Each structure stands twice: as structure tokens, then as C-alpha cells.
Amino acid sequence: MRLSSLWGLLAAASLSTAKHLPARNYSSHDYYAVHLSSSTSPAALAEHLGLEYDGPLNALESFHVFKAPKHNNDIVDDAVQELKRKRRKREVGSEFNLLDDVRFTQKQKLKPRHWKRNRMPEVVRDSTNPADIQRDIVRALQITDPIFGEQWHLFNVKTPGNDLNVTDVWLQGYTGKNVTACIVDDGLDMDSEDLKDNFFAEGSYDFNDHEDLPRPKLSDDRHGTRCAGEVSAGKNNACGVGVAYDSKISGVRILSGDITDMDEALAINYEYSKNDIYSCSWGPPDDGKTMQAPGILIEQAMIEAVQKGRGGKGNIYVFAAGNGASADDNCNFDGYTNSIYSITVGSIDKNNLHPYYSEACSAQLVVTYSSGSGEAIHTTDVGANKCTSQHGGTSAAGPIGVGTFALALEANPELSWRDMQWLTVMTAVPFDQPSDWTKTSIGKMFSHQFGYGKLDAWAIVELAKTWTPVKPQAWFYSPWMHVKKPIPEGDTGLASVFEVTKEMLKGANFERVEHITLTMNVEHERRGDLSVELISPDGMTSHLSTARRDDEVALGYIDWTFMSVAHFGEKGIGKWTVIVKDTKTNGKVGNFTDWKLRLWGECIDAKAQKLRPMPTEHDDDDHDVLSDHPAHTTSVSVPPESPTVAVPSDHPERPVNQKPKPTATETSAFETPISATITATATATASSAPDNFLPSPFPTFGVSKRTQIWIYGALGLILIFCASLATYLFLARRKRLRESRDNYEFELVNDDDDDAGARTGMLAGQGGRRNRARRGGELYDAFAGESDEDLLSEEEDGGYRDRDEGEEAYGEENFNEKFNEKGSDAGESNGSSSDRRT
Ligand SMILES: *[C@@H]1O[C@H](CO)[C@@H](O)[C@H](O)[C@H]1NC(C)=O
Ligand SMILES: *[C@@H]1O[C@H](CO)[C@@H](O)[C@H](O)[C@H]1NC(C)=O
Ligand SMILES: *[C@@H]1O[C@H](CO)[C@@H](O)[C@H](O)[C@H]1NC(C)=O
Ligand SMILES: *[C@@H]1O[C@H](CO)[C@@H](O)[C@H](O)[C@H]1NC(C)=O
């Protein structure tokens, strides 16, 4: 061993005992996150490249941080590339070079700041006397907190039932003891009288100012403290109480200064053996035109925590859904909220109405109370004994979820991160608001707007007590499905199908679905025109993506991963159909390039199941590789003017599009029928298939002009494409035709392609085509603003609007009616005994 590497090991050893890296200074230095094989000395590499070694990146095993004075080049990557070049040119031989041990390197870039997800509500104070609270609860629990009476989300006197249903959980003795939640935000006022007793310094750090305590310093550093109060404000004489008022609360400060992916990776799993739950009420801009996912380091850091945190049971990540609904934003365009590792929490207001800001998406698991209808969340604020009545947005909903999960963890500390998602699915309460509520295969109602419903603390804690932990996570990946077809403009779509067989899942040790992710590439001249639906074998539709009026980006989707929680509990076996639509007829067109389906869920045999290998940047680089997976795609093309097929009667229970609606003329983004008239026709496979796949009752409209087929391997799986499916679709289609005025429908093309595990179909249309958009680039959109607080007021937005989407269809009057009814109920109750709830 050379002297330098010995020295390096020593240096590394001494550095790694230091808890924190030296403070970063992004104005003077560049920083590199480098993954080295464990045999390599970081100091030797530093010496070799003229870098300074700062120490190990605690967020990830075998990652190290190096720095160099600011420089335009990427010193590490340039050296790695240079070595490769020289080897290619044989200027150097293949003998070992230190750089061979560099498995990953990333020069750190400053990130656009995340948006906090609070909203300043227009608070209309009404004069109800808070003395009307349930005095016996207060007495029994000896709550002396002065604003407890205003904390309607904990106990709602005015509209009984519109709260978290938590007080009986407290009375049972569950208050968050021995559970720690970490607020990843703009700081946490650990000196606040309401927080100081629960504050947990060991789990806290300031990644903006590189100090041990995440003290709020900027004038608007209030957000984290408010969130912390919702979770863990103590039972004392200050302000109100948190949902888990005996839990411990830590804070990690990242939103108040420049950070890089490396900092965020460190922050997001900071002290993951001591922090149990991470509360994240922020994310990429909710401006309706950003599409941004956590970088690979951050993703890996979350997985590290989920695999190793809490003694291997996994940390619980909670993300606020996002406040961009009125800008057509959708939480599936946010890679944090659509991570399978996070529980995404949206908002409802005190009347159970959808507040104008709260985003919908297929990745949203649940909602809980926040601002809207003139009220907001009352919680602790920065200051010795300061309270606010103004905490709102999905920012305020997330921490209520965090507090609730803390109670469930106290009741059953064995729960894994996936158990918590299961418990949420099983106990969330659907409520009487119009949305695209659809019954899932396991009998739960799901809505893209409200997830599985609203959180009920009592219900989740009750179930947590007796819950048997689910078996380890298994996964099944489809091969890349190559579509490479133009997407017709308008209400038609382009469909592609992959069939999952029983054998495939058995081979993957896969028992039942929890999450679905779908990674896809679409080249398009205007990204906001696109929408994507995924229909499961059980007939459940996930609206993975919806059109966004302001999203002008001319790139389409580049290796973007959408996620859905709408398929929890499905078996997963059968045909999964993805339908891409170009919803606007504006001459801006594009192509559906390819997609890859991933099923995540519970394994069959726990003993045989391994942990997911850490994903890398290159996992999806196999787009064009022909796999030996026994599946292939057949593209199905459609002639430009394909006639619409008339469709017969009803299908009894296909659970799609059953959103209650007053009229058939209004459609929301989430009820667009999946289907269009399709005309489809399949095309031949290289090996077989006739040109016409339609079963006899269906006319074939202009069969394939072009036949393209991608064969993955020679293995054959018999795809029996059956009359029953055809009939089913036929029926479903007719029903839909009757019910909607959408001028298209869809039908799966019969596929006699016997050895197909997969197939692609195309929906009818006047297909368009244009210039190919580039691949690559553009992970981050421009950061569009500093704060979301004053972008929209409720007044401007009429308090309730998802433009052009179905919500308006229900009419404000309807809501007002409901609202008023409740209002008068509340009036009565105010006069009556305070003991309305038991
Ligand atoms: C960071 O570097 C800049 C430029 O060298 C310097 O002016 C500044 O004082 C440094 N900041 C800290 C906190 O050391
Ligand atoms: C609330 O909790 C109680 C138990 O205290 C339970 O009986 C009830 O079903 C829960 N839900 C609602 C909506 O009250
Ligand atoms: C508190 O939790 C830790 C792990 O999270 C556990 O080891 C310990 O036994 C718990 N203590 C109590 C009193 O439940
Ligand atoms: C779609 O594909 C066609 C044919 O390959 C190509 O000419 C066109 O430029 C593509 N469109 C886009 C938007 O990339």
C-alpha cells in the first residue's frame, strides 16, 4: 500500500468519526459526491485529482464528498472520461487506475429552491365561542392549551365529524410516546414553549447554515415550526396540541438557503435510526409546468432509510400533495409525491370540500384537513408562546398525517413503511363529495382527488394494534415496450398493452400489488397536451397524467416515472393497458416512444425475497435492448379516418368513470373515458399474426398500414384474446357512448398473437407526427417563484376551482347547499350540549 493511501485511510477514518462534513461554501468551492468501492482510499483519490477530501456522505454507504476551488470543469468525471478515451486509443493500458474505483460521480449543482406548500387563507373569523368544546375531553386529558378550542381539525364542534377523530385515541393513552417525527423544512423553533419539551436535538440539523440546531433565522422561517406544532406541540399552557403531543420532534433545515442534491440526500435521511417519520411539506414548484424528480442521490438516500431505518422496518416519508391544482398541476409530475416510498397527503377543508389548491393524482394516498372555506389550521408559530390561525395548504395537511402515523407507530412499533400505507388504505374514510370515486378490487373507494378518503386516527390506530406486518416487498418489471407511433390529436388515444401472466409473477415471487410505476418516453411538441391512463386487468383506471394548460415544454416525457396507488391489493395478472392522449387539437403533435411497467407489492415467499438493489442512474438505459423476456409488443396502427364502432350494451361493473355527475356534458380530467373508438388493428408479428385481429362482430377499419413488431425473445406465451374481452369492451363502450359525449371510444384490438405477453394497440385517430423531440436534459424547470403564498387567493379562484375539470360540473350551488346545511347544523349544535360526540 502506498503511503498516500495509508494516509488517506487514516484521514478518512478520522473524518468519518466527525459527525458532520465541514460547512459547504458554494460560492468558493465545487463539491463532488463520489461513490467509491470500499477498498479505495478517498484521500488517495483526492491526491490523484488535486481535490480536497471532506469526508463520507453519511446519507449513503461508500459515498464521499470532495471539493475543489470553483472551476468550470467537472474534475472527476473529466478524469474518468479521459482515462476511458486513452484506453480506447491504447495510450494507456488496462492496468489498474484509481479512477477505476469510481462507481459514480456527480458534481453538485445548486438546486432551484423547493416551494413550501403552505397557503395563506382568507380567514373569515366567525364569532363562535370556543368555550363550546367538549369540556369532558379537555378535562379528562387535562388539556390546558389556550387554543385547543380553535383546533377544529382535532375536535370539530361546529361540524361534528369533520375532524381527525383523534380524541378517543388520546383517551386510550396513545399520544405519540417513543416516536420521533422529523420536520424537513425551514427550521424549527426549539425554544418555543410549545415545542421545547418534545424537541429532539439529536435528530436535528441545519443544512443551510451548517449548525447543529435548525433554528429559524429568516423572517419567513415559520413554516417548519408551524408544521412541527401540528405534529408535536405539547400539552401545556402554550397554543394548542399536536396530533401526537407526546412524540418527539426534530427539525432539519434545508429550505432557507442554497442546497445541492448531496445536501438534500443528507437531510432527507438524517439520523434515520433515530427519526422515525420524515415530514416534507414542500416540493418542486406547483406552477403547472414543472416536472421534477429527486436526483439519484436523494432517491438513493430515501431507499437507504426505507431499507435500513427503524431497524429495517423503514422510515415513513410523508409528502404534501402540492398546491397547484388551480394551475392544473398534478402530483404525478412531482417525483417526491409520486415516489412509492412516500405517503402523499392532500387537503380537504373544514366542510370536507376540495380546496382549490390541493392537487390530485393517482399517487395520492389520502387527504386530511387543512385550509379552505374561510378557515385554516391553528397551530404553534415561531416565538416563545406564539400561535397562528393561518397555517394552510397541503403543507398543513401533511403534518396531520405525520402525527396520525406517529400514533399508529406507538400502538404498534413493528409496522413497516409499507404497513403504514396499507393501514392508510384500509382505514381512510371516503366521504360524500363528488369525485371519481371508484371501487377497487379490494372493495375500497379510491378517488384521484381524495385518495382513499380522509384519515381517521381512531380507525388507523385500532387496526394498527392488530395488524400483521406484510411480507417483504417484491417487484416485477416488464421489458421496455416499444411503441414508436404518432399519437393522434384530440380525444383519441394511442394504446399499448402488456400482459402479465401468472407465471411471470410467480417467477418474481410476487403475490399482490401495492404500487404501480410506469416509466415512459413520449416525444411531444407541447407536453401540457398529454394525458396518460393506465387500466389494470381488474378494470381500474389510474389517470397517471392529466393535461396542463400552461405546460409548453416541447420535450414530452423523458424517462419519467408515474406512480399509482389505485391498484392496492390487485393480483396484477392480466392485461395492463396504457393509453396516451394528445388532448388538444392544435397542430402540436408527438410520438409515444416506449414504456415500462413495474409492479411493486407483497412477495409470496418471505424467505426467498431480497431487498431491492439500489437503483442507479443507468437502470433505464436499456430502452432499445431486446430482452429475452417472453413478451413482445405488437404495434397496432389505425387509419386516419377510422369510423366509430357502434357499441352495444352495458358492462355491469367495470369500475371506471363512475364519478357521480350532474350532467353528462361535463367531464373532468379524471373522468375522461378511457376509451376511444378505436379502430384498431393489429399488425402482424414477424412470426405470425394476421393483419386483422378484430373479432367478427367488429368491423376492421383499415387495417394496419404499417406493421411493426418487436419481438422479445423466442419464448412464447399464449395470449388468448378472447371473445369475452371483446364483448366486455363492446358493452362497456356502448355504455360509455350513451353516457358521455366523447366522440371516441376505445377497444382493445383482438390479439391473436399467440406468443405475446404484450401488445400495443393504437386508438383511432388522425395521427399526427412532427419533429422528434430531443431526449435528455430538463430535469428541472425554471424556478418560477419564491413563495406560493400569494399566488392565488381564494377569492380570485372562487374558492373552488379546478379549471376545465369536472369539479365545476357539480356546481357551486351544490356545494353551497351542503355547506349551508352544515352551517345550520352547526348553529344548532352550538346552542346545545357540548357533548355531541362520543
Ligand atoms: C464563502 O466563500 C466566499 C468567496 O470566497 C467568501 O466571500 C465567503 O465569506 C465564504 N463564506 C463563508 C461562510 O465562509
Ligand atoms: C371515530 O372514533 C370512534 C371511536 O371513538 C368510532 O366509533 C367512529 O367510528 C370513528 N369515526 C367517526 C367518523 O366518528
Ligand atoms: C422506543 O423505541 C425504540 C426503538 O424505536 C425501542 O427500542 C424501545 O424499546 C422503545 N421504548 C419503549 C419504552 O417503548
Ligand atoms: C415522431 O416520429 C416521426 C417519425 O419518426 C418523426 O418524424 C417526428 O419528428 C416525431 N415527432 C416528434 C415530436 O418527435
CSV table of C-alpha atoms in Angstrom, one decimal, residues 233-500:
chain,number,residue,atom,x,y,z
A,233,ALA,CA,-47.0,20.7,20.2
A,234,GLY,CA,-47.0,19.7,23.8
A,235,LYS,CA,-49.9,19.5,26.2
A,236,ASN,CA,-49.1,22.6,28.2
A,237,ASN,CA,-50.1,26.2,28.5
A,238,ALA,CA,-48.9,27.3,25.1
A,239,CYS,CA,-51.1,27.4,22.0
A,240,GLY,CA,-52.7,24.1,21.1
A,241,VAL,CA,-51.6,20.5,21.0
A,242,GLY,CA,-50.1,18.4,18.3
A,243,VAL,CA,-51.8,15.2,17.0
A,244,ALA,CA,-49.1,13.2,18.8
A,245,TYR,CA,-48.5,15.6,21.6
A,246,ASP,CA,-46.1,13.3,23.5
A,247,SER,CA,-44.0,12.4,20.4
A,248,LYS,CA,-40.5,13.8,19.9
A,249,ILE,CA,-39.9,16.3,17.2
A,250,SER,CA,-36.7,17.1,15.4
A,251,GLY,CA,-36.0,19.5,12.6
A,252,VAL,CA,-33.8,19.5,9.6
A,253,ARG,CA,-33.4,22.9,7.9
A,254,ILE,CA,-33.0,22.9,4.1
A,255,LEU,CA,-35.5,25.4,2.7
A,256,SER,CA,-33.7,28.6,3.8
A,257,GLY,CA,-30.7,28.7,1.5
A,258,ASP,CA,-28.9,27.2,-1.4
A,259,ILE,CA,-28.5,23.4,-1.4
A,260,THR,CA,-27.5,20.7,-3.7
A,261,ASP,CA,-28.6,17.1,-4.2
A,262,MET,CA,-25.9,16.0,-1.9
A,263,ASP,CA,-27.2,18.2,0.9
A,264,GLU,CA,-30.8,17.1,0.3
A,265,ALA,CA,-29.7,13.5,0.4
A,266,LEU,CA,-28.0,14.1,3.8
A,267,ALA,CA,-31.1,15.9,5.0
A,268,ILE,CA,-33.8,13.5,3.9
A,269,ASN,CA,-32.4,10.5,5.8
A,270,TYR,CA,-30.7,12.4,8.6
A,271,GLU,CA,-30.3,10.2,11.6
A,272,TYR,CA,-32.6,7.7,10.2
A,273,SER,CA,-32.1,5.3,13.1
A,274,LYS,CA,-33.4,7.9,15.5
A,275,ASN,CA,-36.0,9.7,13.4
A,276,ASP,CA,-39.0,7.5,12.6
A,277,ILE,CA,-41.1,9.7,10.3
A,278,TYR,CA,-40.0,12.5,7.9
A,279,SER,CA,-42.4,15.3,7.3
A,280,CYS,CA,-41.9,17.1,4.0
A,281,SER,CA,-44.3,19.9,3.2
A,282,TRP,CA,-42.5,21.2,0.2
A,283,GLY,CA,-41.6,20.2,-3.3
A,284,PRO,CA,-40.8,21.3,-6.8
A,285,PRO,CA,-42.8,24.4,-8.0
A,286,ASP,CA,-46.5,23.8,-8.2
A,287,ASP,CA,-46.8,26.0,-11.2
A,288,GLY,CA,-48.4,23.6,-13.6
A,289,LYS,CA,-45.4,23.4,-15.8
A,290,THR,CA,-42.7,21.8,-13.7
A,291,MET,CA,-41.8,18.1,-13.9
A,292,GLN,CA,-39.2,17.4,-11.4
A,293,ALA,CA,-38.0,14.3,-9.6
A,294,PRO,CA,-35.4,13.9,-6.8
A,295,GLY,CA,-31.9,13.3,-8.2
A,296,ILE,CA,-30.4,9.9,-7.9
A,297,LEU,CA,-28.6,10.7,-4.6
A,298,ILE,CA,-31.8,11.8,-3.0
A,299,GLU,CA,-33.7,8.8,-4.3
A,300,GLN,CA,-31.0,6.5,-3.0
A,301,ALA,CA,-31.0,8.3,0.4
A,302,MET,CA,-34.7,7.6,0.7
A,303,ILE,CA,-34.3,4.0,-0.2
A,304,GLU,CA,-31.4,3.7,2.3
A,305,ALA,CA,-33.7,4.9,5.0
A,306,VAL,CA,-36.6,2.8,3.9
A,307,GLN,CA,-34.4,-0.3,3.9
A,308,LYS,CA,-32.3,0.4,7.0
A,309,GLY,CA,-34.1,2.9,9.1
A,310,ARG,CA,-36.2,1.9,12.1
A,311,GLY,CA,-34.3,-1.4,12.5
A,312,GLY,CA,-35.1,-2.4,8.9
A,313,LYS,CA,-38.8,-1.6,9.1
A,314,GLY,CA,-38.2,1.6,7.2
A,315,ASN,CA,-38.8,5.3,7.9
A,316,ILE,CA,-42.1,6.7,7.0
A,317,TYR,CA,-41.9,9.6,4.5
A,318,VAL,CA,-44.9,11.9,4.3
A,319,PHE,CA,-45.2,14.5,1.5
A,320,ALA,CA,-47.7,17.3,1.0
A,321,ALA,CA,-49.5,16.7,-2.3
A,322,GLY,CA,-48.9,20.1,-3.7
A,323,ASN,CA,-50.9,23.3,-4.1
A,324,GLY,CA,-51.0,23.7,-7.9
A,325,ALA,CA,-54.5,22.3,-8.6
A,326,SER,CA,-55.7,25.7,-9.9
A,327,ALA,CA,-52.8,25.7,-12.3
A,328,ASP,CA,-53.7,22.3,-13.5
A,329,ASP,CA,-50.9,20.8,-11.6
A,330,ASN,CA,-51.0,17.1,-10.7
A,331,CYS,CA,-48.9,15.4,-8.0
A,332,ASN,CA,-47.7,12.8,-10.5
A,333,PHE,CA,-45.4,15.5,-12.1
A,334,ASP,CA,-43.6,15.7,-8.8
A,335,GLY,CA,-41.1,12.8,-8.2
A,336,TYR,CA,-41.3,13.2,-4.4
A,337,THR,CA,-45.0,12.9,-4.1
A,338,ASN,CA,-45.1,10.1,-6.6
A,339,SER,CA,-42.4,8.1,-5.0
A,340,ILE,CA,-43.6,4.7,-3.8
A,341,TYR,CA,-41.6,5.4,-0.6
A,342,SER,CA,-43.7,8.4,0.4
A,343,ILE,CA,-47.2,8.8,1.6
A,344,THR,CA,-48.8,11.7,-0.3
A,345,VAL,CA,-51.3,13.6,1.7
A,346,GLY,CA,-53.7,16.2,0.1
A,347,SER,CA,-56.2,18.5,1.7
A,348,ILE,CA,-59.9,18.9,2.4
A,349,ASP,CA,-61.3,21.8,4.1
A,350,LYS,CA,-63.5,22.0,7.2
A,351,ASN,CA,-66.6,21.2,5.2
A,352,ASN,CA,-64.9,18.2,3.5
A,353,LEU,CA,-64.7,20.2,0.3
A,354,HIS,CA,-61.8,20.1,-2.1
A,355,PRO,CA,-59.9,23.3,-1.6
A,356,TYR,CA,-59.0,24.9,-4.8
A,357,TYR,CA,-55.3,24.4,-4.4
A,358,SER,CA,-55.0,20.7,-3.5
A,359,GLU,CA,-53.6,18.6,-6.3
A,360,ALA,CA,-55.0,15.3,-7.4
A,361,CYS,CA,-53.1,12.4,-8.8
A,362,SER,CA,-53.1,8.6,-8.9
A,363,ALA,CA,-50.2,8.6,-6.4
A,364,GLN,CA,-52.1,10.4,-3.7
A,365,LEU,CA,-52.9,8.0,-0.8
A,366,VAL,CA,-55.1,10.1,1.5
A,367,VAL,CA,-56.3,13.5,2.5
A,368,THR,CA,-56.8,15.3,5.7
A,369,TYR,CA,-58.0,18.7,7.0
A,370,SER,CA,-56.4,22.0,6.0
A,371,SER,CA,-57.4,25.5,4.9
A,372,GLY,CA,-60.4,26.4,2.9
A,373,SER,CA,-63.9,27.7,3.3
A,374,GLY,CA,-62.5,30.6,5.3
A,375,GLU,CA,-60.7,28.6,8.0
A,376,ALA,CA,-57.2,27.3,8.4
A,377,ILE,CA,-55.2,25.2,10.8
A,378,HIS,CA,-54.4,26.7,14.2
A,379,THR,CA,-51.0,25.7,15.4
A,380,THR,CA,-47.8,26.9,17.1
A,381,ASP,CA,-45.7,29.6,15.5
A,382,VAL,CA,-42.2,30.9,15.9
A,383,GLY,CA,-41.8,32.7,19.2
A,384,ALA,CA,-41.9,31.8,22.9
A,385,ASN,CA,-45.6,31.4,23.1
A,386,LYS,CA,-46.9,32.4,19.7
A,387,CYS,CA,-49.7,30.8,17.8
A,388,THR,CA,-51.1,31.1,14.3
A,389,SER,CA,-54.6,30.6,12.9
A,390,GLN,CA,-53.2,30.8,9.4
A,391,HIS,CA,-51.5,27.6,8.6
A,392,GLY,CA,-52.8,26.1,5.4
A,393,GLY,CA,-52.3,24.5,2.1
A,394,THR,CA,-51.3,20.9,1.7
A,395,SER,CA,-48.3,21.9,3.8
A,396,ALA,CA,-50.7,21.8,6.8
A,397,ALA,CA,-52.3,18.5,5.8
A,398,GLY,CA,-49.0,16.5,5.6
A,399,PRO,CA,-48.0,17.0,9.3
A,400,ILE,CA,-51.5,16.0,10.5
A,401,GLY,CA,-50.8,12.7,8.6
A,402,VAL,CA,-47.4,12.6,10.3
A,403,GLY,CA,-48.9,13.0,13.8
A,404,THR,CA,-51.5,10.3,13.0
A,405,PHE,CA,-48.8,7.8,11.8
A,406,ALA,CA,-46.9,8.5,15.0
A,407,LEU,CA,-49.9,7.4,17.0
A,408,ALA,CA,-50.2,4.2,14.9
A,409,LEU,CA,-46.5,3.6,15.4
A,410,GLU,CA,-46.9,4.0,19.1
A,411,ALA,CA,-49.7,1.5,19.1
A,412,ASN,CA,-47.6,-1.0,17.0
A,413,PRO,CA,-43.9,-0.2,16.7
A,414,GLU,CA,-43.5,-3.2,14.4
A,415,LEU,CA,-45.2,-1.5,11.4
A,416,SER,CA,-43.1,-1.2,8.3
A,417,TRP,CA,-43.2,1.7,5.9
A,418,ARG,CA,-45.5,-0.5,3.7
A,419,ASP,CA,-47.7,-1.5,6.6
A,420,MET,CA,-48.4,2.2,7.2
A,421,GLN,CA,-49.5,2.6,3.6
A,422,TRP,CA,-51.7,-0.5,3.9
A,423,LEU,CA,-53.2,0.8,7.1
A,424,THR,CA,-54.0,4.1,5.5
A,425,VAL,CA,-55.6,2.4,2.5
A,426,MET,CA,-57.7,0.1,4.8
A,427,THR,CA,-58.9,2.8,7.2
A,428,ALA,CA,-59.2,6.1,5.3
A,429,VAL,CA,-62.8,7.1,5.2
A,430,PRO,CA,-64.4,8.0,1.9
A,431,PHE,CA,-66.8,10.9,2.2
A,432,ASP,CA,-69.7,12.3,0.4
A,433,GLN,CA,-68.1,14.6,-2.1
A,434,PRO,CA,-68.4,14.3,-5.8
A,435,SER,CA,-65.2,12.9,-7.3
A,436,ASP,CA,-64.2,10.0,-9.4
A,437,TRP,CA,-64.7,7.6,-6.5
A,438,THR,CA,-64.2,4.1,-7.8
A,439,LYS,CA,-64.4,0.8,-6.0
A,440,THR,CA,-61.1,-1.1,-6.2
A,441,SER,CA,-60.6,-4.8,-6.3
A,442,ILE,CA,-60.3,-5.0,-2.6
A,443,GLY,CA,-63.5,-3.1,-2.1
A,444,LYS,CA,-62.0,0.3,-1.1
A,445,MET,CA,-63.1,3.5,-2.7
A,446,PHE,CA,-60.4,5.5,-4.5
A,447,SER,CA,-60.6,9.0,-6.0
A,448,HIS,CA,-57.8,10.8,-7.7
A,449,GLN,CA,-58.8,13.9,-5.8
A,450,PHE,CA,-59.1,12.4,-2.3
A,451,GLY,CA,-57.0,9.2,-2.5
A,452,TYR,CA,-58.7,6.5,-0.3
A,453,GLY,CA,-60.5,9.2,1.6
A,454,LYS,CA,-59.7,11.1,4.8
A,455,LEU,CA,-57.6,10.0,7.6
A,456,ASP,CA,-59.3,8.7,10.7
A,457,ALA,CA,-56.9,8.5,13.6
A,458,TRP,CA,-59.1,6.3,15.7
A,459,ALA,CA,-59.6,3.8,12.8
A,460,ILE,CA,-55.9,3.6,11.9
A,461,VAL,CA,-54.8,3.1,15.4
A,462,GLU,CA,-57.4,0.4,16.1
A,463,LEU,CA,-56.3,-1.5,13.0
A,464,ALA,CA,-52.6,-0.9,13.8
A,465,LYS,CA,-52.9,-2.7,17.1
A,466,THR,CA,-53.8,-6.0,15.5
A,467,TRP,CA,-52.1,-5.6,12.1
A,468,THR,CA,-49.9,-8.4,11.0
A,469,PRO,CA,-47.0,-6.9,9.1
A,470,VAL,CA,-47.0,-7.6,5.4
A,471,LYS,CA,-44.3,-9.8,3.9
A,472,PRO,CA,-41.3,-8.1,2.2
A,473,GLN,CA,-41.5,-6.2,-0.9
A,474,ALA,CA,-41.3,-7.9,-4.3
A,475,TRP,CA,-41.4,-6.4,-7.7
A,476,PHE,CA,-41.9,-7.3,-11.3
A,477,TYR,CA,-40.7,-5.3,-14.2
A,478,SER,CA,-41.9,-5.6,-17.8
A,479,PRO,CA,-39.4,-5.2,-20.6
A,480,TRP,CA,-39.4,-1.8,-22.4
A,481,MET,CA,-42.5,-1.8,-24.6
A,482,HIS,CA,-41.6,-0.1,-27.9
A,483,VAL,CA,-44.4,1.7,-29.3
A,484,LYS,CA,-42.8,4.4,-31.6
A,485,LYS,CA,-46.1,5.6,-33.0
A,486,PRO,CA,-47.6,9.0,-33.5
A,487,ILE,CA,-50.3,10.0,-31.0
A,488,PRO,CA,-53.5,11.1,-32.7
A,489,GLU,CA,-54.7,14.6,-31.6
A,490,GLY,CA,-58.0,15.2,-29.9
A,491,ASP,CA,-60.0,12.8,-27.9
A,492,THR,CA,-58.5,9.7,-29.3
A,493,GLY,CA,-55.5,7.9,-27.9
A,494,LEU,CA,-52.8,5.5,-28.5
A,495,ALA,CA,-52.9,2.3,-26.5
A,496,SER,CA,-50.3,-0.2,-25.7
A,497,VAL,CA,-50.9,-3.4,-23.7
A,498,PHE,CA,-48.7,-5.6,-21.7
A,499,GLU,CA,-49.9,-8.8,-20.3
A,500,VAL,CA,-48.6,-10.1,-17.0
